[in-house]
Amino acid sequence: MDIAIMGAGLSGLACAITLEKNGITPTIFEKRGKVGDRFVNGEVLLSIFSRPVHDCIASLSEDFGIYLKPTSNIQKMELFSKNEKVIIEGQLGFTNIRGREQDSFESQLKRQVHSRIHFHSEHTYEQLLSKYSHVVMATGDGNYAKETRNFREDLTVSIKGSTVEGTFDRYTVIAWLNYDIAPYGYCFLIPFSEKEATISIAIPDLPEIDQSINDLWDMFYTKVRDQLKQDLPITDQFQVTRYPIGICRSARIGNTFYVGNCFGSMMPFMGFGQYAALLSGVYAAYDLCGLGKYEELMEPLRQSYENSLVLRRAMEQLSNDGLDRIIRSLQGYWGEKLFQTKTINPLKVAGFLLRPYLKMKKGVTS
Ligand SMILES: Cc1cc2nc3c(=O)[nH]c(=O)nc-3n(C[C@H](O)[C@H](O)[C@H](O)COP(=O)(O)OP(=O)(O)OC[C@H]3O[C@@H](n4cnc5c(N)ncnc54)[C@H](O)[C@@H]3O)c2cc1C
C-alpha cells in the first residue's frame, strides 16, 4: 500500500502521524515552500463545539498520541451584541497560533512527522492517484471534491483580519455578534500573547449585504479601538474572499479519502474546524490501517456539521434585537452552565430544536 497525502496542514499531518504510529510511511505533497507558509492568525478551540469531548488538547494526546501546545487556555469570554454584553467564565477552551510561526499548530505537528514532505508540489490529484494506491485529500478546501461533484457547498464567507499590538489578557477572548458591523456574521479578538492579538471579521456572502468587507472592517477596527481604549497598530493583515463551506457527500470514494476542509470540517455556524480537521486525519489513517471504517468514524462529525448548518440558517433569520435577547438570556447561571456542561451537546440540542422551525419557515435546511 502506497499512500500519498496531498496537503501538509492540520488534517494531512494528523493523518501522517497516525499512519506512522501504525507502521505505515506515507509521502506528503505540499504546495507551499514550508508548513504553515501562509498568514499568521490566532484561532480558538472552544469546548462547547467539541462535545462530548470537553478538553480536546488532552483528548488528542491521550486518545490519539497527537501533542499540541496551545498558546493559552480560555478562562473568560466576553460576548457583545449591539446593546447587550455577557461574560462567561470557566475553562472554555484554548487559543492557538496558525501559520508560519515556530509554535503554530502546523509547525508543532510537522515536528511529530518523520515521513518525507515534498514542498512546492505541483502534483495534481490525478497524478497522485495514478502513482499511489491511496490518496488522502487534505488541501484545506472543497475544490477537488467539488470538481468530482462530491461536495455540497452551503455558503461562502469572506474574512478579513489583522494582527494588532496592544495590551491583552491572554486568557480572555472577545466576540461580537452585531449585525451593524458584521451582518449575519461575527467578529473576534483572539490574543496570542499579552502584546499581540488577531482581530477578525467574518461575514457570509449574502446578496442582501450591500456593504463591502473592507467598509465593515473599518467600522469594526474603530469599534475595537474605542472599546479597548487602545490604538492597536496593525502589524500584519489577511483577507479570505468567498471561502467555500460545505461537506462531501462521501468521505471516501474508492481509494481517495477526503479529510479536513476537503471533507467539510469547517462549521457553517462560526467557522470552527481545527478539531474536526485533526480528527478526520486520524480517522482516515485508522481506515488505512484496518482499524475502522472512515465513513462510519466520520458520522458524528457529519452530524455536527449539519447541526451547525441549522444554527447558521437560524442566525440568518435573526436581527440585532434577537441577538440582544440571546445574549441577555446567557447572562448569569444558565450561560455558564451551557458553556461548561459536559453532559449536553449544545449543537445537537440546537439542531434538534431549530430544524422543524426552519423547515416550516423557509425549507432551507438539509
Ligand atoms: C481566517 C480563518 C480563521 C479560522 N479560525 C478558526 C478558529 O478560530 N477555530 C477553528 O477551530 N477553526 C478556525 N478556522 C478553520 C480551520 O482553520 C480549518 O478548518 C482547518 O485549518 C482545516 O484544516 P485542513 O487540514 O483541512 O486545512 P489546512 O490546515 O489549511 O491545510 C491545507 C494544506 O494544504 C496545502 N495545499 C493546498 N492546496 C494544495 C495542493 N494543490 N497540493 C498540495 N498541498 C496543497 C496548503 O498549503 C495547506 O498547507 C479558521 C479558518 C480561517 C480561514
Coordinates of C-alpha atoms and ligand atoms in Angstrom, one line a residue:
M1 CA 0.0 0.0 0.0
D2 CA 1.5 3.4 -1.1
I3 CA -0.2 6.4 0.4
A4 CA 0.0 10.0 -0.8
I5 CA -1.2 12.8 1.4
M6 CA -2.0 16.0 -0.6
G7 CA -1.6 18.9 1.8
A8 CA 0.6 19.3 4.9
G9 CA -1.9 21.2 7.1
L10 CA -3.8 20.0 10.2
S11 CA -5.6 17.1 8.8
G12 CA -2.8 15.9 6.4
L13 CA -0.2 15.9 9.2
A14 CA -2.5 14.3 11.8
C15 CA -3.1 11.6 9.2
A16 CA 0.6 11.1 8.7
I17 CA 1.4 10.9 12.4
T18 CA -1.3 8.3 12.9
L19 CA -0.1 6.2 9.9
E20 CA 3.4 6.3 11.2
K21 CA 2.3 5.2 14.6
N22 CA 0.9 2.1 12.9
G23 CA 3.9 1.3 10.9
I24 CA 3.0 3.0 7.6
T25 CA 5.1 5.7 6.0
P26 CA 3.1 8.0 3.6
T27 CA 4.5 10.5 1.2
I28 CA 3.3 14.1 1.7
F29 CA 2.9 16.7 -1.0
E30 CA 2.6 20.3 0.0
K31 CA 2.0 23.2 -2.4
R32 CA 3.8 25.8 -0.4
G33 CA 7.6 26.1 0.4
K34 CA 7.1 25.1 4.1
V35 CA 4.5 24.0 6.5
G36 CA 2.2 26.9 7.5
D37 CA 3.6 29.3 5.0
R38 CA 0.5 31.5 5.0
F39 CA -0.8 34.3 7.1
V40 CA -0.4 34.2 10.8
N41 CA -3.6 34.2 12.9
G42 CA -4.9 33.3 16.3
E43 CA -7.6 30.7 16.4
V44 CA -9.6 29.1 19.1
L45 CA -10.8 25.6 20.1
L46 CA -14.0 26.1 22.1
S47 CA -15.1 23.1 24.3
I48 CA -18.8 24.0 23.6
F49 CA -18.3 22.9 20.0
S50 CA -16.2 19.7 20.6
R51 CA -18.7 17.8 22.8
P52 CA -18.8 15.1 24.1
V53 CA -15.1 15.9 24.4
H54 CA -14.5 18.8 26.9
D55 CA -10.7 19.2 26.7
C56 CA -9.7 18.5 23.1
I57 CA -6.0 19.1 23.7
A58 CA -6.0 16.4 26.4
S59 CA -8.1 14.0 24.3
L60 CA -5.8 14.5 21.2
S61 CA -2.8 13.4 23.3
E62 CA -4.4 10.7 25.4
D63 CA -6.6 9.1 22.8
F64 CA -4.6 9.7 19.6
G65 CA -1.0 10.5 20.6
I66 CA -1.1 13.9 18.9
Y67 CA 0.6 16.5 21.1
L68 CA -0.3 20.2 20.7
K69 CA 0.6 23.1 22.9
P70 CA -2.0 25.9 22.7
T71 CA -1.0 29.5 23.3
S72 CA -3.3 29.7 26.3
N73 CA -6.4 28.3 27.8
I74 CA -9.5 30.5 27.7
Q75 CA -10.8 31.4 31.1
K76 CA -13.1 34.2 30.1
M77 CA -15.2 35.0 27.0
E78 CA -16.8 38.4 26.6
L79 CA -19.7 38.3 24.1
F80 CA -21.2 41.6 22.8
S81 CA -24.3 42.1 20.8
K82 CA -25.4 45.6 19.7
N83 CA -26.8 46.6 23.2
E84 CA -26.0 43.7 25.5
K85 CA -23.0 42.0 27.0
V86 CA -22.3 38.8 28.7
I87 CA -19.2 37.5 30.4
I88 CA -18.8 33.7 30.6
E89 CA -16.1 32.3 32.9
G90 CA -14.6 28.9 33.3
Q91 CA -12.4 26.5 31.4
L92 CA -13.8 27.3 28.0
G93 CA -11.2 26.0 25.6
F94 CA -7.9 27.1 24.1
T95 CA -6.3 29.7 21.8
N96 CA -3.6 28.8 19.4
I97 CA -1.5 30.2 16.5
R98 CA -1.7 29.2 12.9
G99 CA 0.7 29.8 10.1
R100 CA 4.4 30.2 9.7
E101 CA 5.3 30.8 13.4
Q102 CA 7.5 28.2 15.2
D103 CA 4.7 27.4 17.7
S104 CA 1.8 27.3 15.2
F105 CA -0.2 24.1 15.2
E106 CA 1.1 23.1 11.8
S107 CA 4.7 23.6 12.9
Q108 CA 4.2 21.5 16.0
L109 CA 2.6 18.7 14.0
K110 CA 5.4 18.8 11.5
R111 CA 7.9 18.1 14.3
Q112 CA 6.0 14.9 15.0
V113 CA 6.1 13.7 11.4
H114 CA 9.1 11.7 10.0
S115 CA 7.7 10.9 6.5
R116 CA 9.0 12.9 3.6
I117 CA 7.3 16.1 2.7
H118 CA 7.7 17.3 -1.0
F119 CA 7.4 21.0 -0.8
H120 CA 6.5 23.3 -3.8
S121 CA 4.5 20.3 -5.1
E122 CA 2.7 20.8 -8.4
H123 CA 1.3 17.3 -8.5
T124 CA -2.4 17.1 -9.3
Y125 CA -4.8 14.7 -7.6
E126 CA -4.9 12.7 -10.8
Q127 CA -1.1 12.3 -11.0
L128 CA -1.0 11.2 -7.3
L129 CA -3.8 8.7 -7.9
S130 CA -2.0 7.2 -10.8
K131 CA 1.2 6.7 -8.8
Y132 CA -0.1 5.7 -5.4
S133 CA -2.6 3.1 -4.3
H134 CA -4.4 5.6 -1.9
V135 CA -4.7 9.4 -1.9
V136 CA -5.7 11.4 1.2
M137 CA -7.0 14.8 0.1
A138 CA -6.0 17.4 2.7
T139 CA -5.7 20.6 0.7
G140 CA -7.9 22.7 3.1
D141 CA -10.8 23.4 0.7
G142 CA -13.5 21.6 -1.1
N143 CA -12.4 22.4 -4.7
Y144 CA -11.3 19.0 -5.7
A145 CA -14.3 17.4 -4.2
K146 CA -16.4 20.0 -6.0
E147 CA -14.9 19.1 -9.3
T148 CA -15.9 15.5 -8.8
R149 CA -19.4 16.5 -7.8
N150 CA -18.8 15.1 -4.3
F151 CA -19.2 18.4 -2.4
R152 CA -22.3 20.2 -1.3
E153 CA -21.5 23.8 -0.9
D154 CA -23.7 25.5 1.6
L155 CA -22.3 29.0 1.8
T156 CA -19.2 31.1 1.2
V157 CA -17.7 33.5 3.7
S158 CA -15.4 36.5 3.4
I159 CA -13.0 37.0 6.3
K160 CA -10.7 39.9 7.0
G161 CA -8.3 40.1 9.9
S162 CA -5.2 41.7 11.3
T163 CA -2.5 41.1 13.9
V164 CA -2.6 44.1 16.2
E165 CA -0.3 45.2 19.0
G166 CA -1.6 46.3 22.4
T167 CA -2.1 45.0 25.9
F168 CA -4.3 41.9 26.2
D169 CA -5.3 39.4 28.8
R170 CA -4.2 36.1 27.1
Y171 CA -6.9 34.2 28.9
T172 CA -9.8 36.3 27.5
V173 CA -11.4 36.0 24.1
I174 CA -13.9 38.6 22.9
A175 CA -16.6 38.0 20.3
W176 CA -19.1 40.4 18.8
L177 CA -22.5 39.3 17.3
N178 CA -23.6 42.7 16.0
Y179 CA -25.2 42.9 12.5
D180 CA -24.4 46.6 12.2
I181 CA -20.7 45.6 12.0
A182 CA -20.8 42.0 10.7
P183 CA -24.2 41.3 9.1
Y184 CA -25.2 37.7 9.7
G185 CA -21.6 37.1 10.8
Y186 CA -19.3 37.7 13.8
C187 CA -16.1 39.3 14.9
F188 CA -13.4 38.0 17.2
L189 CA -10.4 39.3 19.2
I190 CA -8.1 36.4 20.0
P191 CA -4.9 37.2 21.9
F192 CA -1.9 35.1 21.2
S193 CA 0.3 36.8 23.8
E194 CA 0.0 39.7 26.3
K195 CA 1.1 42.0 23.5
E196 CA -0.4 40.6 20.2
A197 CA -3.9 39.6 19.1
T198 CA -5.8 38.7 16.0
I199 CA -8.9 40.7 15.3
S200 CA -11.1 39.5 12.6
I201 CA -14.5 39.9 11.0
A202 CA -16.3 37.1 9.0
I203 CA -19.5 37.5 7.0
P204 CA -21.4 35.2 4.8
D205 CA -21.6 36.3 1.1
L206 CA -25.3 37.0 1.0
P207 CA -27.0 39.2 -1.7
E208 CA -28.8 41.3 0.9
I209 CA -25.4 42.5 2.4
D210 CA -24.6 45.6 0.4
Q211 CA -21.5 46.8 2.4
S212 CA -18.1 45.6 1.4
I213 CA -16.0 43.6 3.8
N214 CA -13.4 46.4 3.7
D215 CA -16.0 49.0 4.9
L216 CA -17.3 46.7 7.6
W217 CA -13.7 46.0 8.7
D218 CA -13.0 49.7 9.0
M219 CA -16.1 50.0 11.3
F220 CA -15.1 47.0 13.3
Y221 CA -11.5 48.3 13.8
T222 CA -12.7 51.6 15.0
K223 CA -15.1 49.9 17.4
V224 CA -12.5 47.6 18.9
R225 CA -10.1 50.5 19.4
D226 CA -12.8 52.6 21.1
Q227 CA -14.0 49.7 23.2
L228 CA -10.5 48.7 24.4
K229 CA -9.3 52.4 24.5
Q230 CA -6.1 51.4 22.7
D231 CA -4.5 52.4 19.4
L232 CA -4.0 48.8 18.3
P233 CA -1.5 49.4 15.4
I234 CA -1.7 46.7 12.7
T235 CA 1.4 44.7 12.0
D236 CA 0.1 42.1 9.6
Q237 CA -3.1 41.6 7.7
F238 CA -5.0 38.8 5.9
Q239 CA -8.1 38.5 3.8
V240 CA -10.0 35.5 2.6
T241 CA -12.6 36.0 -0.1
R242 CA -15.6 33.8 -0.8
Y243 CA -14.2 30.8 1.1
P244 CA -16.5 27.8 0.4
I245 CA -18.1 26.0 3.4
G246 CA -19.7 22.7 2.6
I247 CA -19.5 19.0 3.1
C248 CA -18.6 15.9 1.0
R249 CA -21.4 13.5 0.1
S250 CA -19.0 10.7 0.6
A251 CA -16.0 10.9 2.9
R252 CA -14.3 8.2 0.9
I253 CA -14.6 7.4 -2.8
G254 CA -12.7 4.4 -4.0
N255 CA -9.2 4.8 -2.5
T256 CA -9.5 8.6 -2.1
F257 CA -10.1 9.9 1.4
Y258 CA -11.4 13.5 1.9
V259 CA -10.1 14.9 5.2
G260 CA -10.2 18.3 6.9
N261 CA -11.9 21.1 5.0
C262 CA -11.8 18.8 1.9
F263 CA -14.3 16.7 3.8
G264 CA -16.2 19.6 5.4
S265 CA -14.7 20.1 8.8
M266 CA -15.4 23.8 8.9
M267 CA -18.6 24.6 10.8
P268 CA -21.0 26.8 8.9
F269 CA -22.1 28.5 12.2
M270 CA -18.9 30.2 13.4
G271 CA -16.2 28.8 11.1
F272 CA -14.5 26.5 13.6
G273 CA -12.9 23.5 12.1
Q274 CA -9.5 22.7 13.6
Y275 CA -10.5 19.9 15.9
A276 CA -12.7 18.2 13.3
A277 CA -9.8 18.5 10.8
L278 CA -7.4 16.8 13.1
L279 CA -9.9 14.0 13.9
S280 CA -10.7 13.4 10.3
G281 CA -7.0 12.9 9.5
V282 CA -6.7 10.4 12.4
Y283 CA -9.8 8.5 11.2
A284 CA -8.7 8.3 7.6
A285 CA -5.4 6.8 8.9
Y286 CA -7.4 4.3 11.1
D287 CA -9.2 3.1 8.0
L288 CA -6.0 2.7 6.1
C289 CA -4.5 0.7 9.0
G290 CA -7.6 -1.5 9.2
L291 CA -8.7 -0.1 12.5
G292 CA -12.1 1.2 11.5
K293 CA -14.3 2.4 8.6
Y294 CA -13.7 6.0 7.7
E295 CA -17.3 6.8 6.7
E296 CA -18.6 5.4 10.0
L297 CA -16.0 7.2 12.1
M298 CA -16.9 10.5 10.4
E299 CA -20.6 10.2 11.1
P300 CA -20.5 12.2 14.3
L301 CA -18.6 15.0 12.6
R302 CA -21.1 14.9 9.7
Q303 CA -23.9 15.3 12.2
S304 CA -22.1 18.1 13.9
Y305 CA -21.7 19.9 10.6
E306 CA -25.4 19.5 9.8
N307 CA -26.4 20.8 13.3
S308 CA -24.1 23.7 12.8
L309 CA -25.7 24.5 9.5
V310 CA -29.1 24.6 11.2
L311 CA -27.6 27.2 13.6
R312 CA -26.2 29.2 10.7
R313 CA -29.6 29.3 8.9
A314 CA -31.2 30.3 12.2
M315 CA -28.7 33.1 12.6
E316 CA -29.6 34.4 9.2
Q317 CA -33.2 34.8 10.4
L318 CA -32.2 37.0 13.3
S319 CA -31.9 40.7 13.7
N320 CA -29.9 42.7 16.3
D321 CA -32.9 42.6 18.6
G322 CA -32.9 38.8 18.5
L323 CA -29.2 38.7 19.2
D324 CA -29.6 41.1 22.1
R325 CA -32.2 38.7 23.5
I326 CA -29.9 35.7 23.1
I327 CA -27.0 37.5 24.8
R328 CA -29.3 38.6 27.6
S329 CA -30.5 35.0 28.1
L330 CA -26.9 33.9 28.6
Q331 CA -26.3 36.3 31.4
G332 CA -26.0 34.5 34.8
Y333 CA -26.2 30.9 35.8
W334 CA -27.6 29.4 32.5
G335 CA -25.0 31.0 30.3
E336 CA -22.1 29.5 32.3
K337 CA -23.9 26.2 32.6
L338 CA -24.3 26.0 28.8
F339 CA -20.7 26.6 28.1
Q340 CA -19.5 24.2 30.8
T341 CA -21.9 21.3 31.0
K342 CA -20.2 18.1 29.9
T343 CA -23.4 16.1 29.5
I344 CA -25.3 18.2 27.0
N345 CA -24.2 18.8 23.4
P346 CA -25.5 22.3 22.6
L347 CA -25.0 21.8 18.9
K348 CA -27.1 18.7 18.9
V349 CA -29.8 20.2 21.0
A350 CA -30.0 23.4 18.9
G351 CA -30.1 21.3 15.7
F352 CA -32.9 19.2 17.1
L353 CA -35.0 22.2 18.4
L354 CA -34.4 24.6 15.4
R355 CA -34.7 22.2 12.5
P356 CA -38.5 21.9 12.5
Y357 CA -38.9 25.7 12.9
L358 CA -36.6 26.4 10.0
K359 CA -38.2 23.8 7.8
M360 CA -41.6 25.4 8.5
K361 CA -40.3 28.9 7.9
K362 CA -38.2 28.5 4.8
G363 CA -37.5 25.0 3.9
V364 CA -33.8 25.9 3.7
T365 CA -32.1 23.3 5.8
S366 CA -30.9 19.9 4.8
Ligands
LIG1 C1 -9.3 33.0 8.8 C2 -9.7 31.7 9.4 C3 -9.9 31.6 10.8 C4 -10.3 30.4 11.3 N1 -10.5 30.4 12.7 C5 -10.8 29.2 13.3 C6 -10.9 29.1 14.7 O1 -10.7 30.1 15.4 N2 -11.1 27.9 15.3 C7 -11.2 26.8 14.5 O2 -11.4 25.7 15.0 N3 -11.1 26.8 13.1 C8 -10.9 28.0 12.5 N4 -10.8 28.1 11.2 C9 -10.9 26.8 10.4 C10 -9.7 25.9 10.5 O3 -8.5 26.7 10.3 C11 -9.7 24.9 9.3 O4 -10.9 24.2 9.5 C12 -8.6 23.9 9.4 O5 -7.3 24.6 9.3 C13 -8.7 22.9 8.3 O6 -7.6 22.1 8.3 P1 -7.2 21.4 6.9 O7 -6.2 20.3 7.2 O8 -8.4 21.0 6.1 O9 -6.5 22.5 6.0 P2 -5.2 23.4 6.3 O10 -4.7 23.2 7.7 O11 -5.5 24.7 5.8 O12 -4.1 22.7 5.4 C14 -4.2 22.6 4.0 C15 -2.8 22.4 3.4 O13 -2.9 22.0 2.1 C16 -2.0 22.7 1.3 N5 -2.4 22.7 -0.1 C17 -3.4 23.4 -0.7 N6 -3.6 23.1 -2.0 C18 -2.6 22.1 -2.2 C19 -2.3 21.4 -3.4 N7 -2.9 21.5 -4.5 N8 -1.3 20.5 -3.3 C20 -0.6 20.3 -2.1 N9 -0.9 21.0 -1.0 C21 -1.9 21.9 -1.0 C22 -2.0 24.1 1.9 O14 -0.8 24.9 1.6 C23 -2.0 23.8 3.4 O15 -0.7 23.5 3.9 C24 -10.4 29.3 10.5 C25 -10.2 29.4 9.2 C26 -9.9 30.6 8.6 C27 -9.6 30.6 7.1

